[in-house]
Amino acid sequence: MNGMAWLAASALLAVVPVGVLAVLVLGGALALLPAVAGGLVVLAAAMLAAALAQRDLGRLHAALDRVEASGQVDGADPRLPPLAALSRRIARIARARTRRAEELSAALGASEAIIERLPDPLIALDAARAAGRANAAARAAFGADVPAVLRHPLLREAIDRAWQERVAQTAELALPVPVARTLQATVIPFETRLPDGTQALVVLSDRTRERAVEQMRADFVTNASHELRTPLASLMGFVETLRGPAADDPPAQQRFLGIMAEQAARMARLIDDLLSLSRIELSEHSPPAERIELGALVGRVLASFEVRLGERRQRLAVEIAPKLPAVIADADQMAQVLTNLVDNAMKYGREGGTVSVSLQPAANGVVLSVRDDGPGIARIHLSRLTERFYRVDKARSRGAGGTGLGLAIVKHIVNRHRGRLLIESEEGQGAHFSVFLPTSLDA
Ligand SMILES: Nc1ncnc2c1ncn2[C@@H]1O[C@H](COP(=O)(O)OP(=O)(O)OP(=O)(O)O)[C@@H](O)[C@H]1O
Ligand SMILES: [Mg+2]
């Protein structure tokens, strides 16, 4: 086929179907007019539905944004029933999530409160072993010095061991400032790091009191045996002398026996004082119940000192205020307090001096005071005077037959009475001991 024929044939082939199609479309369009109209309605409805759906979806998104931003669940109110159902479901889930978040934050708040109020200092350590948060007790104990505590060599070692061995480690730290303290530190490592970055905890508990009590107990045994050993050694020495060198020397025997009797009496007094101290300590938690008039008691006790006054040419000046209220006290123990204080005032006071005893009313109580005009006590000793066996001048006290327990007994009796003991003195100015006793134990 040549080129022209080919072109003609192609044109014919193209024209015929277009013509047929045009006839068909025109005819069909006329026939389908109702269907097209129906289709347009459907299309319009679909477009409306799509627009509604879009608006509802927009509201749902906005509602979800609010949930995300503030947990606030409010009605998106979609019009379309399926979206309305979806919206209700979303609201339900959002409410449950808010509730859960509130529960979680309440639980977290409770844990925080517990940690914060723990009486022992607690410090969290991060993975770099640096201090994280510290509870109120830690802040109160160390303030800004928490990192300094963590640098204590013994605590550092315990932290290193905890990191290596992955089990809790302890160390006992002696902190010299601001006040001397003994702390027991426990380092507790966590197997996995906590969400806030905590890798381990350091808990510090104050053992100052326990250590002091242990030390006191040890000192007490040492002191008590030492106090007993001295007269005992002297007794044994005299026994040897009486058996040997003084066997045929009756005047020396008499002299030695006198000293021996004195030493034995000293040992007996020491044992009596120790026993009475431990009895008072045992009853210290239960205060006395009787009401007594101190005026009469003071008179009776002082009468027993009359004889001794002459020994060192001393004078007693007594001043008892009229109409004193009765105090809650144990009469025997109050007599012991006054005896011990007047005994000291006479023993350590000035020869030829005056011992003044007074009984005066005070707010909610009565003050019993014993004052002397002797050499007094240097300030550095004042806080330790009531310790057992503490004596300013050991030789002088022993020479006067003292055991060093008199003021310790006074202090424990006053404690049991819920009273207060005040010691005021300056060297060369005499000493003033005053005991406040309450008229009722409620104050
Ligand atoms: N009035 C005082 N003046 C000066 N020093 C005093 C006075 N009272 C007590 N002291 C000092 O306090 C120390 C302790 O007194 P405390 O009464 O406890 O023991 P003591 O008198 O030595 O022995 P004890 O009372 O058991 O016989 C005394 O050794 C003394 O050094
Ligand atoms: Mg004494």
Short mmCIF file of C-alpha atoms and ligand atoms in Angstrom, two decimals:
data_model
loop_
_atom_site.label_atom_id
_atom_site.label_comp_id
_atom_site.label_asym_id
_atom_site.label_seq_id
_atom_site.Cartn_x
_atom_site.Cartn_y
_atom_site.Cartn_z
CA MET A 1 0.00 0.00 0.00
CA ASN A 2 1.31 3.36 -0.96
CA GLY A 3 1.39 6.37 1.29
CA MET A 4 -1.77 8.09 0.07
CA ALA A 5 -3.98 5.02 0.29
CA TRP A 6 -2.67 4.35 3.78
CA LEU A 7 -3.56 7.90 4.88
CA ALA A 8 -7.08 7.69 3.43
CA ALA A 9 -7.75 4.37 5.07
CA SER A 10 -6.55 5.66 8.45
CA ALA A 11 -8.75 8.78 8.24
CA LEU A 12 -11.79 6.68 7.43
CA LEU A 13 -11.08 4.39 10.34
CA ALA A 14 -10.77 7.37 12.70
CA VAL A 15 -13.87 9.22 11.57
CA VAL A 16 -16.26 6.27 11.67
CA PRO A 17 -15.96 5.44 15.41
CA VAL A 18 -16.02 9.16 16.44
CA GLY A 19 -19.25 9.58 14.54
CA VAL A 20 -20.69 6.47 16.07
CA LEU A 21 -19.61 7.60 19.51
CA ALA A 22 -21.13 11.04 19.08
CA VAL A 23 -24.45 9.53 18.10
CA LEU A 24 -24.30 7.15 21.06
CA VAL A 25 -23.37 9.89 23.61
CA LEU A 26 -26.08 12.23 22.53
CA GLY A 27 -28.64 9.52 22.54
CA GLY A 28 -27.39 8.10 25.87
CA ALA A 29 -27.24 11.51 27.56
CA LEU A 30 -30.79 12.15 26.86
CA ALA A 31 -31.70 8.71 28.13
CA LEU A 32 -29.50 9.02 31.33
CA LEU A 33 -30.58 12.51 32.39
CA PRO A 34 -32.50 11.35 35.53
CA ALA A 35 -29.60 9.13 36.56
CA VAL A 36 -27.14 12.00 36.20
CA ALA A 37 -29.35 14.25 38.30
CA GLY A 38 -29.50 11.53 40.95
CA GLY A 39 -25.74 11.18 40.76
CA LEU A 40 -25.29 14.89 41.31
CA VAL A 41 -27.45 14.75 44.43
CA VAL A 42 -25.40 11.85 45.73
CA LEU A 43 -22.24 13.75 44.91
CA ALA A 44 -23.48 16.81 46.75
CA ALA A 45 -24.46 14.67 49.75
CA ALA A 46 -21.08 13.00 49.68
CA MET A 47 -19.35 16.35 49.54
CA LEU A 48 -21.45 17.58 52.46
CA ALA A 49 -20.67 14.42 54.40
CA ALA A 50 -16.98 14.86 53.58
CA ALA A 51 -17.10 18.47 54.74
CA LEU A 52 -18.85 17.43 57.97
CA ALA A 53 -16.33 14.65 58.48
CA GLN A 54 -13.50 17.09 57.91
CA ARG A 55 -14.95 19.53 60.43
CA ASP A 56 -15.51 16.71 62.96
CA LEU A 57 -11.98 15.44 62.42
CA GLY A 58 -10.69 18.97 62.95
CA ARG A 59 -12.62 19.18 66.25
CA LEU A 60 -11.31 15.75 67.26
CA HIS A 61 -7.74 16.87 66.56
CA ALA A 62 -8.27 20.07 68.52
CA ALA A 63 -9.74 18.04 71.41
CA LEU A 64 -6.77 15.64 71.29
CA ASP A 65 -4.39 18.62 71.28
CA ARG A 66 -6.05 19.84 74.48
CA VAL A 67 -5.76 16.38 76.04
CA GLU A 68 -2.09 16.29 75.15
CA ALA A 69 -1.39 19.82 76.32
CA SER A 70 -3.26 19.85 79.61
CA GLY A 71 -5.00 16.50 80.02
CA GLN A 72 -8.26 18.39 79.73
CA VAL A 73 -10.97 16.19 78.19
CA ASP A 74 -13.88 18.21 76.79
CA GLY A 75 -16.55 17.43 74.21
CA ALA A 76 -15.40 17.52 70.59
CA ASP A 77 -19.11 16.86 69.75
CA PRO A 78 -18.73 15.45 66.25
CA ARG A 79 -21.95 15.28 64.20
CA LEU A 80 -21.25 12.07 62.34
CA PRO A 81 -22.33 9.03 64.41
CA PRO A 82 -19.18 6.92 63.76
CA LEU A 83 -16.96 9.90 64.64
CA ALA A 84 -19.16 10.66 67.67
CA ALA A 85 -18.56 7.06 68.85
CA LEU A 86 -14.83 7.45 68.17
CA SER A 87 -14.82 10.74 70.05
CA ARG A 88 -16.50 9.13 73.08
CA ARG A 89 -13.91 6.37 73.04
CA ILE A 90 -11.07 8.86 72.81
CA ALA A 91 -12.58 10.83 75.70
CA ARG A 92 -12.83 7.62 77.76
CA ILE A 93 -9.19 6.73 77.08
CA ALA A 94 -8.09 10.30 77.78
CA ARG A 95 -9.99 10.34 81.09
CA ALA A 96 -8.46 7.01 82.11
CA ARG A 97 -5.05 8.35 81.18
CA THR A 98 -5.59 11.50 83.24
CA ARG A 99 -6.77 9.41 86.20
CA ARG A 100 -3.70 7.17 85.91
CA ALA A 101 -1.42 10.19 85.67
CA GLU A 102 -3.05 11.64 88.80
CA GLU A 103 -2.65 8.33 90.65
CA LEU A 104 0.98 8.11 89.57
CA SER A 105 1.73 11.64 90.64
CA ALA A 106 0.00 11.05 93.99
CA ALA A 107 2.08 7.87 94.51
CA LEU A 108 5.23 9.77 93.53
CA GLY A 109 4.28 12.59 95.89
CA ALA A 110 3.87 10.07 98.73
CA SER A 111 7.31 8.56 98.06
CA GLU A 112 8.81 12.05 97.89
CA ALA A 113 7.19 12.97 101.21
CA ILE A 114 8.50 9.79 102.86
CA ILE A 115 12.05 10.38 101.59
CA GLU A 116 11.89 14.06 102.51
CA ARG A 117 10.70 13.36 106.06
CA LEU A 118 13.07 10.45 106.84
CA PRO A 119 14.88 11.43 110.03
CA ASP A 120 18.22 10.24 108.64
CA PRO A 121 20.12 12.19 105.98
CA LEU A 122 19.75 10.60 102.54
CA ILE A 123 21.76 11.60 99.46
CA ALA A 124 21.22 10.24 95.93
CA LEU A 125 24.29 9.56 93.78
CA ASP A 126 24.26 9.74 90.00
CA ALA A 127 26.25 7.47 87.64
CA ALA A 128 29.27 9.78 88.01
CA ARG A 129 29.08 9.23 91.82
CA ALA A 130 28.19 12.89 92.32
CA ALA A 131 25.53 14.09 94.77
CA GLY A 132 22.05 14.33 93.30
CA ARG A 133 19.12 15.29 95.48
CA ALA A 134 19.39 15.32 99.26
CA ASN A 135 16.45 15.06 101.69
CA ALA A 136 15.55 17.61 104.37
CA ALA A 137 17.61 15.83 107.06
CA ALA A 138 20.68 15.90 104.79
CA ARG A 139 20.15 19.57 103.97
CA ALA A 140 19.70 20.38 107.66
CA ALA A 141 22.80 18.39 108.66
CA PHE A 142 25.18 19.49 105.93
CA GLY A 143 23.61 22.48 104.15
CA ALA A 144 25.74 23.21 101.13
CA ASP A 145 28.45 20.82 102.36
CA VAL A 146 26.86 17.62 101.00
CA PRO A 147 29.62 17.20 98.35
CA ALA A 148 32.24 17.72 101.10
CA VAL A 149 30.75 14.83 103.12
CA LEU A 150 30.94 12.62 100.04
CA ARG A 151 34.64 13.43 99.75
CA HIS A 152 35.35 11.91 103.19
CA PRO A 153 38.02 9.28 102.38
CA LEU A 154 36.20 6.44 104.20
CA LEU A 155 32.88 7.24 102.50
CA ARG A 156 34.69 7.55 99.14
CA GLU A 157 36.11 4.06 99.67
CA ALA A 158 32.69 2.64 100.60
CA ILE A 159 31.18 4.23 97.45
CA ASP A 160 33.96 2.73 95.29
CA ARG A 161 33.41 -0.70 96.85
CA ALA A 162 29.64 -0.44 96.30
CA TRP A 163 30.27 0.41 92.64
CA GLN A 164 32.62 -2.55 92.18
CA GLU A 165 30.79 -5.18 94.21
CA ARG A 166 27.23 -4.02 93.51
CA VAL A 167 26.15 -4.67 97.11
CA ALA A 168 25.53 -2.27 100.00
CA GLN A 169 28.63 -1.07 101.87
CA THR A 170 29.01 0.69 105.20
CA ALA A 171 31.56 3.02 106.76
CA GLU A 172 31.81 4.85 110.06
CA LEU A 173 32.75 8.50 109.68
CA ALA A 174 34.01 10.84 112.36
CA LEU A 175 33.14 14.41 111.37
CA PRO A 176 34.97 17.04 113.42
CA VAL A 177 32.97 20.12 112.27
CA PRO A 178 30.71 21.98 112.94
CA VAL A 179 30.30 19.69 115.99
CA ALA A 180 32.08 16.37 116.50
CA ARG A 181 29.81 13.63 115.18
CA THR A 182 30.07 9.94 114.41
CA LEU A 183 28.02 8.88 111.41
CA GLN A 184 27.31 5.43 110.09
CA ALA A 185 27.15 5.66 106.28
CA THR A 186 25.44 2.98 104.17
CA VAL A 187 25.92 3.08 100.40
CA ILE A 188 23.15 1.20 98.57
CA PRO A 189 23.74 0.72 94.82
CA PHE A 190 20.87 0.06 92.36
CA GLU A 191 21.27 -2.64 89.72
CA THR A 192 19.84 -0.37 87.07
CA ARG A 193 19.83 3.38 87.01
CA LEU A 194 16.56 4.97 88.18
CA PRO A 195 14.60 7.18 85.75
CA ASP A 196 15.85 10.33 87.56
CA GLY A 197 19.46 9.27 87.02
CA THR A 198 20.00 7.93 90.56
CA GLN A 199 22.50 5.09 90.64
CA ALA A 200 22.98 4.68 94.40
CA LEU A 201 21.82 6.03 97.76
CA VAL A 202 23.91 7.14 100.71
CA VAL A 203 22.06 6.93 104.06
CA LEU A 204 23.77 8.48 107.07
CA SER A 205 22.68 7.71 110.62
CA ASP A 206 23.99 9.57 113.61
CA ARG A 207 25.81 7.25 116.00
CA THR A 208 27.32 10.00 118.14
CA ARG A 209 25.15 9.15 121.13
CA GLU A 210 25.71 5.39 120.95
CA ARG A 211 29.48 5.86 120.65
CA ALA A 212 29.45 8.34 123.55
CA VAL A 213 27.42 5.89 125.67
CA GLU A 214 29.83 3.04 124.80
CA GLN A 215 32.77 5.27 125.65
CA MET A 216 31.12 6.33 128.92
CA ARG A 217 30.47 2.72 129.87
CA ALA A 218 34.10 1.80 129.18
CA ASP A 219 35.35 4.87 131.07
CA PHE A 220 32.99 4.09 133.93
CA VAL A 221 34.31 0.55 134.39
CA THR A 222 37.89 1.83 134.17
CA ASN A 223 37.22 4.64 136.65
CA ALA A 224 35.24 2.51 139.09
CA SER A 225 37.87 -0.20 139.20
CA HIS A 226 40.61 2.41 139.51
CA GLU A 227 38.79 4.12 142.40
CA LEU A 228 38.41 0.79 144.18
CA ARG A 229 41.90 -0.39 143.40
CA THR A 230 43.60 2.59 145.09
CA PRO A 231 42.20 2.00 148.62
CA LEU A 232 42.44 -1.76 148.10
CA ALA A 233 46.16 -1.51 147.22
CA SER A 234 46.68 0.66 150.28
CA LEU A 235 44.83 -1.88 152.49
CA MET A 236 46.95 -4.74 151.15
CA GLY A 237 50.11 -2.73 151.70
CA PHE A 238 49.19 -2.10 155.33
CA VAL A 239 48.29 -5.77 155.85
CA GLU A 240 51.82 -6.67 154.63
CA THR A 241 53.36 -4.03 156.92
CA LEU A 242 51.38 -5.27 159.92
CA ARG A 243 52.50 -8.82 159.26
CA GLY A 244 56.15 -7.89 158.72
CA PRO A 245 57.93 -4.70 159.80
CA ALA A 246 55.21 -3.50 162.18
CA ALA A 247 54.49 -6.91 163.73
CA ASP A 248 56.05 -5.86 167.03
CA ASP A 249 55.23 -2.16 167.00
CA PRO A 250 51.84 -1.65 168.72
CA PRO A 251 51.75 2.20 168.28
CA ALA A 252 52.42 1.84 164.50
CA GLN A 253 49.80 -0.93 164.32
CA GLN A 254 47.20 1.38 165.87
CA ARG A 255 48.04 4.13 163.39
CA PHE A 256 47.93 1.76 160.41
CA LEU A 257 44.67 0.18 161.54
CA GLY A 258 43.17 3.69 161.69
CA ILE A 259 44.23 4.36 158.08
CA MET A 260 42.96 0.93 157.02
CA ALA A 261 39.56 1.61 158.59
CA GLU A 262 39.44 4.92 156.69
CA GLN A 263 40.29 3.22 153.37
CA ALA A 264 37.71 0.48 153.97
CA ALA A 265 35.10 3.14 154.77
CA ARG A 266 36.04 4.91 151.53
CA MET A 267 35.49 1.72 149.54
CA ALA A 268 32.16 1.17 151.26
CA ARG A 269 31.12 4.77 150.46
CA LEU A 270 32.13 4.36 146.85
CA ILE A 271 30.07 1.20 146.52
CA ASP A 272 27.09 2.84 148.25
CA ASP A 273 27.33 5.85 145.91
CA LEU A 274 27.58 3.63 142.84
CA LEU A 275 24.56 1.64 143.93
CA SER A 276 22.53 4.72 144.70
CA LEU A 277 23.49 6.25 141.34
CA SER A 278 22.36 3.16 139.46
CA ARG A 279 19.10 3.04 141.46
CA ILE A 280 18.38 6.67 140.58
CA GLU A 281 19.22 6.04 136.93
CA LEU A 282 16.85 3.08 136.83
CA SER A 283 13.98 5.19 138.18
CA GLU A 284 14.85 8.30 136.16
CA HIS A 285 12.03 7.77 133.65
CA SER A 286 9.36 7.69 136.37
CA PRO A 287 9.14 11.07 138.12
CA PRO A 288 8.16 11.26 141.80
CA ALA A 289 4.49 11.63 142.70
CA GLU A 290 4.44 13.10 146.24
CA ARG A 291 4.11 16.79 147.06
CA ILE A 292 6.50 18.00 149.71
CA GLU A 293 7.32 21.23 151.56
CA LEU A 294 11.01 21.88 150.98
CA GLY A 295 11.36 24.38 153.85
CA ALA A 296 11.07 21.78 156.62
CA LEU A 297 13.33 19.36 154.74
CA VAL A 298 16.07 21.99 154.32
CA GLY A 299 15.95 22.72 158.06
CA ARG A 300 16.34 19.03 158.94
CA VAL A 301 19.24 18.43 156.55
CA LEU A 302 21.16 21.53 157.62
CA ALA A 303 20.84 20.58 161.28
CA SER A 304 22.95 17.48 160.55
CA PHE A 305 25.83 19.72 159.36
CA GLU A 306 26.04 21.79 162.57
CA VAL A 307 28.86 19.68 164.02
CA ARG A 308 30.99 19.89 160.90
CA LEU A 309 30.78 23.69 160.66
CA GLY A 310 33.25 24.10 163.49
CA GLU A 311 35.90 21.90 161.82
CA ARG A 312 36.78 24.65 159.35
CA ARG A 313 35.26 27.56 161.24
CA GLN A 314 32.49 28.01 158.72
CA ARG A 315 29.10 29.67 159.01
CA LEU A 316 25.74 28.70 157.54
CA ALA A 317 23.45 31.47 156.26
CA VAL A 318 19.95 30.18 155.56
CA GLU A 319 17.19 32.11 153.80
CA ILE A 320 13.86 30.42 153.25
CA ALA A 321 11.13 32.49 151.57
CA PRO A 322 7.75 32.36 153.35
CA LYS A 323 4.70 30.63 151.81
CA LEU A 324 6.60 28.54 149.29
CA PRO A 325 4.48 26.27 147.10
CA ALA A 326 4.86 22.52 147.60
CA VAL A 327 6.94 20.76 144.93
CA ILE A 328 6.57 17.30 143.44
CA ALA A 329 9.59 15.55 144.86
CA ASP A 330 11.00 12.51 146.60
CA ALA A 331 11.96 13.69 150.10
CA ASP A 332 14.91 11.28 150.52
CA GLN A 333 16.37 12.20 147.16
CA MET A 334 15.96 15.93 147.78
CA ALA A 335 17.74 15.47 151.11
CA GLN A 336 20.56 13.77 149.22
CA VAL A 337 20.79 16.66 146.71
CA LEU A 338 21.06 19.22 149.50
CA THR A 339 23.51 17.06 151.47
CA ASN A 340 25.82 16.63 148.47
CA LEU A 341 25.75 20.36 147.61
CA VAL A 342 26.32 21.56 151.20
CA ASP A 343 29.01 18.89 151.69
CA ASN A 344 30.85 20.25 148.61
CA ALA A 345 30.39 23.87 149.69
CA MET A 346 31.92 23.06 153.07
CA LYS A 347 34.66 20.80 151.68
CA TYR A 348 35.81 23.08 148.87
CA GLY A 349 34.64 26.42 150.32
CA ARG A 350 36.87 28.85 152.20
CA GLU A 351 38.03 27.98 155.67
CA GLY A 352 36.25 30.45 157.96
CA GLY A 353 33.87 31.28 155.07
CA THR A 354 30.10 31.26 154.73
CA VAL A 355 27.90 28.66 153.09
CA SER A 356 24.58 30.23 152.03
CA VAL A 357 21.50 28.12 151.43
CA SER A 358 18.35 29.67 150.08
CA LEU A 359 14.91 28.55 148.99
CA GLN A 360 13.03 30.98 146.74
CA PRO A 361 9.88 30.84 144.64
CA ALA A 362 10.26 30.89 140.83
CA ALA A 363 7.89 30.68 137.87
CA ASN A 364 6.09 27.31 138.21
CA GLY A 365 8.53 26.09 140.80
CA VAL A 366 11.01 26.65 143.59
CA VAL A 367 14.76 27.26 143.42
CA LEU A 368 17.06 25.72 146.01
CA SER A 369 20.49 27.34 145.94
CA VAL A 370 23.78 26.61 147.69
CA ARG A 371 26.57 29.15 147.48
CA ASP A 372 30.04 29.34 148.99
CA ASP A 373 32.75 31.98 149.07
CA GLY A 374 35.62 29.61 148.34
CA PRO A 375 38.12 29.47 145.44
CA GLY A 376 35.41 28.63 142.91
CA ILE A 377 35.77 26.48 139.80
CA ALA A 378 37.49 27.47 136.53
CA ARG A 379 35.05 27.82 133.63
CA ILE A 380 36.53 24.93 131.60
CA HIS A 381 35.49 22.43 134.28
CA LEU A 382 31.88 23.59 134.68
CA SER A 383 30.30 21.48 131.92
CA ARG A 384 32.03 18.31 133.12
CA LEU A 385 31.45 18.59 136.87
CA THR A 386 28.42 16.29 136.83
CA GLU A 387 30.28 13.46 135.05
CA ARG A 388 30.96 10.48 137.25
CA PHE A 389 34.38 10.61 138.93
CA TYR A 390 35.14 14.04 137.45
CA ARG A 391 37.14 16.05 139.94
CA VAL A 392 38.87 19.36 139.47
CA ASP A 393 41.58 18.55 141.95
CA LYS A 394 41.72 14.79 142.35
CA ALA A 395 44.17 14.78 145.23
CA ARG A 396 42.17 17.35 147.19
CA SER A 397 38.89 15.53 146.63
CA ARG A 398 40.36 12.16 147.63
CA GLY A 399 42.03 13.75 150.61
CA ALA A 400 38.59 14.97 151.67
CA GLY A 401 37.21 11.45 151.26
CA GLY A 402 35.38 12.27 148.00
CA THR A 403 34.45 9.67 145.41
CA GLY A 404 33.65 12.13 142.59
CA LEU A 405 30.07 10.89 142.38
CA GLY A 406 28.28 13.54 144.45
CA LEU A 407 27.33 15.90 141.60
CA ALA A 408 26.53 13.00 139.21
CA ILE A 409 23.98 11.82 141.78
CA VAL A 410 22.60 15.38 142.08
CA LYS A 411 22.24 15.65 138.31
CA HIS A 412 20.37 12.35 137.96
CA ILE A 413 18.03 13.16 140.84
CA VAL A 414 17.26 16.57 139.32
CA ASN A 415 16.63 14.92 135.94
CA ARG A 416 14.23 12.47 137.53
CA HIS A 417 12.38 15.43 139.08
CA ARG A 418 12.15 17.11 135.65
CA GLY A 419 14.06 19.98 137.25
CA ARG A 420 17.18 21.90 136.23
CA LEU A 421 20.65 22.17 137.75
CA LEU A 422 22.62 25.36 137.15
CA ILE A 423 26.28 25.71 138.13
CA GLU A 424 27.78 29.19 138.13
CA SER A 425 31.32 29.90 139.20
CA GLU A 426 34.45 31.78 138.41
CA GLU A 427 37.88 31.24 139.81
CA GLY A 428 38.24 33.12 143.07
CA GLN A 429 34.54 34.02 143.14
CA GLY A 430 33.05 31.05 145.00
CA ALA A 431 30.63 28.56 143.52
CA HIS A 432 26.86 28.75 143.15
CA PHE A 433 24.73 25.63 142.57
CA SER A 434 21.00 26.13 142.01
CA VAL A 435 18.32 23.51 141.54
CA PHE A 436 14.95 24.40 140.04
CA LEU A 437 12.10 22.08 140.98
CA PRO A 438 8.70 22.32 139.27
CA THR A 439 5.45 22.56 141.22
CA SER A 440 3.74 20.47 138.54
CA LEU A 441 5.09 18.05 135.96
CA ASP A 442 2.85 19.29 133.10
CA ALA A 443 4.87 22.44 132.42
N1 LIG B 1 31.58 24.25 145.87
C1 LIG B 1 32.62 23.86 145.14
N2 LIG B 1 33.72 24.63 145.01
C2 LIG B 1 34.76 24.24 144.27
N3 LIG B 1 34.83 23.05 143.62
C3 LIG B 1 33.78 22.23 143.72
C4 LIG B 1 32.61 22.59 144.47
N4 LIG B 1 31.73 21.57 144.37
C5 LIG B 1 32.32 20.64 143.61
N5 LIG B 1 33.55 21.01 143.21
C6 LIG B 1 34.46 20.28 142.34
O1 LIG B 1 33.69 19.33 141.62
C7 LIG B 1 34.20 18.03 141.79
C8 LIG B 1 33.07 17.02 141.73
O2 LIG B 1 32.23 17.14 142.85
P1 LIG B 1 31.46 15.87 143.38
O3 LIG B 1 30.59 16.29 144.49
O4 LIG B 1 30.83 15.22 142.22
O5 LIG B 1 32.61 14.89 143.85
P2 LIG B 1 33.47 14.91 145.19
O6 LIG B 1 32.98 15.99 146.07
O7 LIG B 1 34.88 14.94 144.76
O8 LIG B 1 33.17 13.50 145.80
P3 LIG B 1 31.82 13.06 146.59
O9 LIG B 1 30.83 14.16 146.45
O10 LIG B 1 31.44 11.82 145.92
O11 LIG B 1 32.26 12.85 147.98
C9 LIG B 1 34.91 18.05 143.08
O12 LIG B 1 35.92 17.09 143.14
C10 LIG B 1 35.47 19.47 143.11
O13 LIG B 1 36.69 19.48 142.40
MG MG B 2 30.88 16.06 146.55
#
